[in-house]
Amino acid sequence: MTESFFSMFTPKEIAHISATGTRVHLPEGWSPIWEDTPPDKAYIILDGTVSVRRDKEEIAQCGPGDIIGEAAILRGSLRTASIVALTPLDLIHLSADKLQQLSVEMPTFARALEKVAKERFDS
């Protein structure tokens, strides 16, 4: 991915996104998202690095400013990858409902989600 998800927003928009979600901290080695599970949440990484794995093989890494878990929500399908924390993580947790709420409240958020999802589906 060439630019982070958060780089597409103004500081005021980032503050609104952050206030809508819940801040969570996860230790290294934890998996907040599992392959073949329902699309109930997404996370924006504030600090740390995750491994994106399909069939236990790493297909990508994501870091600060990136969003993870949004693709299955947008497609309404089971998760196609698992996420494993390579470092301790500081995240913004967004339920599927909160993701939808932000998409309605902020057209820029909806466009950014679509852009990220398209880049991931096309790769």
PDB file of C-alpha atoms in Angstrom, residues 7-86:
ATOM      1  CA  SER A   7      -2.943   9.861   5.587  1.00  0.00           C
ATOM      2  CA  MET A   8      -6.163  10.393   3.592  1.00  0.00           C
ATOM      3  CA  PHE A   9      -7.737  12.507   6.370  1.00  0.00           C
ATOM      4  CA  THR A  10      -7.359  15.901   7.980  1.00  0.00           C
ATOM      5  CA  PRO A  11      -6.381  16.085  11.672  1.00  0.00           C
ATOM      6  CA  LYS A  12     -10.008  17.016  12.505  1.00  0.00           C
ATOM      7  CA  GLU A  13     -11.309  13.939  10.631  1.00  0.00           C
ATOM      8  CA  ILE A  14      -8.742  11.708  12.392  1.00  0.00           C
ATOM      9  CA  ALA A  15      -9.925  13.069  15.748  1.00  0.00           C
ATOM     10  CA  HIS A  16     -13.551  12.223  14.822  1.00  0.00           C
ATOM     11  CA  ILE A  17     -12.619   8.693  13.708  1.00  0.00           C
ATOM     12  CA  SER A  18     -10.594   8.162  16.886  1.00  0.00           C
ATOM     13  CA  ALA A  19     -13.454   9.416  19.085  1.00  0.00           C
ATOM     14  CA  THR A  20     -15.939   7.102  17.346  1.00  0.00           C
ATOM     15  CA  GLY A  21     -13.875   3.986  18.000  1.00  0.00           C
ATOM     16  CA  THR A  22     -12.461   2.447  21.181  1.00  0.00           C
ATOM     17  CA  ARG A  23      -8.740   2.550  21.919  1.00  0.00           C
ATOM     18  CA  VAL A  24      -7.297  -0.907  22.649  1.00  0.00           C
ATOM     19  CA  HIS A  25      -3.834  -2.278  23.404  1.00  0.00           C
ATOM     20  CA  LEU A  26      -2.831  -5.812  22.449  1.00  0.00           C
ATOM     21  CA  PRO A  27       0.390  -7.671  23.247  1.00  0.00           C
ATOM     22  CA  GLU A  28       2.764  -9.141  20.689  1.00  0.00           C
ATOM     23  CA  GLY A  29       1.571 -12.508  19.389  1.00  0.00           C
ATOM     24  CA  TRP A  30      -2.165 -11.832  19.774  1.00  0.00           C
ATOM     25  CA  SER A  31      -4.559 -12.272  16.854  1.00  0.00           C
ATOM     26  CA  PRO A  32      -7.440  -9.789  16.878  1.00  0.00           C
ATOM     27  CA  ILE A  33      -8.866 -11.169  13.613  1.00  0.00           C
ATOM     28  CA  TRP A  34      -9.103 -14.800  12.472  1.00  0.00           C
ATOM     29  CA  GLU A  35      -9.544 -16.220   8.985  1.00  0.00           C
ATOM     30  CA  ASP A  36     -13.025 -17.662   8.252  1.00  0.00           C
ATOM     31  CA  THR A  37     -14.754 -15.707  11.053  1.00  0.00           C
ATOM     32  CA  PRO A  38     -17.634 -13.203  10.733  1.00  0.00           C
ATOM     33  CA  PRO A  39     -16.822  -9.590   9.792  1.00  0.00           C
ATOM     34  CA  ASP A  40     -17.748  -7.906  13.071  1.00  0.00           C
ATOM     35  CA  LYS A  41     -14.909  -5.396  13.548  1.00  0.00           C
ATOM     36  CA  ALA A  42     -12.037  -3.479  12.007  1.00  0.00           C
ATOM     37  CA  TYR A  43      -8.989  -1.816  13.518  1.00  0.00           C
ATOM     38  CA  ILE A  44      -6.880   1.197  12.679  1.00  0.00           C
ATOM     39  CA  ILE A  45      -3.275   0.716  13.765  1.00  0.00           C
ATOM     40  CA  LEU A  46      -1.918   3.645  15.766  1.00  0.00           C
ATOM     41  CA  ASP A  47       1.342   1.969  16.786  1.00  0.00           C
ATOM     42  CA  GLY A  48       2.881  -1.418  16.051  1.00  0.00           C
ATOM     43  CA  THR A  49       3.081  -3.896  13.187  1.00  0.00           C
ATOM     44  CA  VAL A  50       0.864  -6.821  12.221  1.00  0.00           C
ATOM     45  CA  SER A  51       1.299  -9.779   9.909  1.00  0.00           C
ATOM     46  CA  VAL A  52      -1.593 -10.489   7.551  1.00  0.00           C
ATOM     47  CA  ARG A  53      -1.755 -14.249   7.004  1.00  0.00           C
ATOM     48  CA  ARG A  54      -3.760 -16.459   4.704  1.00  0.00           C
ATOM     49  CA  ASP A  55      -3.522 -20.214   5.319  1.00  0.00           C
ATOM     50  CA  LYS A  56      -0.803 -19.449   7.926  1.00  0.00           C
ATOM     51  CA  GLU A  57       1.435 -17.770   5.311  1.00  0.00           C
ATOM     52  CA  GLU A  58       2.225 -14.077   5.533  1.00  0.00           C
ATOM     53  CA  ILE A  59       0.820 -12.130   2.587  1.00  0.00           C
ATOM     54  CA  ALA A  60       1.436  -8.606   3.920  1.00  0.00           C
ATOM     55  CA  GLN A  61       2.416  -6.469   6.878  1.00  0.00           C
ATOM     56  CA  CYS A  62       0.565  -3.382   8.081  1.00  0.00           C
ATOM     57  CA  GLY A  63       1.629  -0.644  10.442  1.00  0.00           C
ATOM     58  CA  PRO A  64       0.732   2.757  11.868  1.00  0.00           C
ATOM     59  CA  GLY A  65      -2.088   4.492  10.014  1.00  0.00           C
ATOM     60  CA  ASP A  66      -3.297   1.323   8.266  1.00  0.00           C
ATOM     61  CA  ILE A  67      -6.791  -0.150   8.638  1.00  0.00           C
ATOM     62  CA  ILE A  68      -7.295  -3.913   8.969  1.00  0.00           C
ATOM     63  CA  GLY A  69     -10.438  -6.012   8.916  1.00  0.00           C
ATOM     64  CA  GLU A  70     -12.505  -3.651   6.775  1.00  0.00           C
ATOM     65  CA  ALA A  71     -12.571  -5.737   3.596  1.00  0.00           C
ATOM     66  CA  ALA A  72     -14.815  -8.522   4.922  1.00  0.00           C
ATOM     67  CA  ILE A  73     -17.208  -5.926   6.368  1.00  0.00           C
ATOM     68  CA  LEU A  74     -17.451  -4.156   3.012  1.00  0.00           C
ATOM     69  CA  ARG A  75     -17.982  -7.440   1.148  1.00  0.00           C
ATOM     70  CA  GLY A  76     -20.266  -8.960   3.788  1.00  0.00           C
ATOM     71  CA  SER A  77     -18.224 -12.162   3.749  1.00  0.00           C
ATOM     72  CA  LEU A  78     -16.186 -14.263   6.138  1.00  0.00           C
ATOM     73  CA  ARG A  79     -12.644 -13.086   6.816  1.00  0.00           C
ATOM     74  CA  THR A  80     -10.095 -14.132   4.205  1.00  0.00           C
ATOM     75  CA  ALA A  81      -7.031 -13.614   6.430  1.00  0.00           C
ATOM     76  CA  SER A  82      -5.852 -13.647  10.027  1.00  0.00           C
ATOM     77  CA  ILE A  83      -4.006 -10.804  11.717  1.00  0.00           C
ATOM     78  CA  VAL A  84      -1.123 -11.490  14.135  1.00  0.00           C
ATOM     79  CA  ALA A  85       0.591  -8.797  16.207  1.00  0.00           C
ATOM     80  CA  LEU A  86       4.327  -8.761  15.458  1.00  0.00           C
TER      81      LEU A  86
END
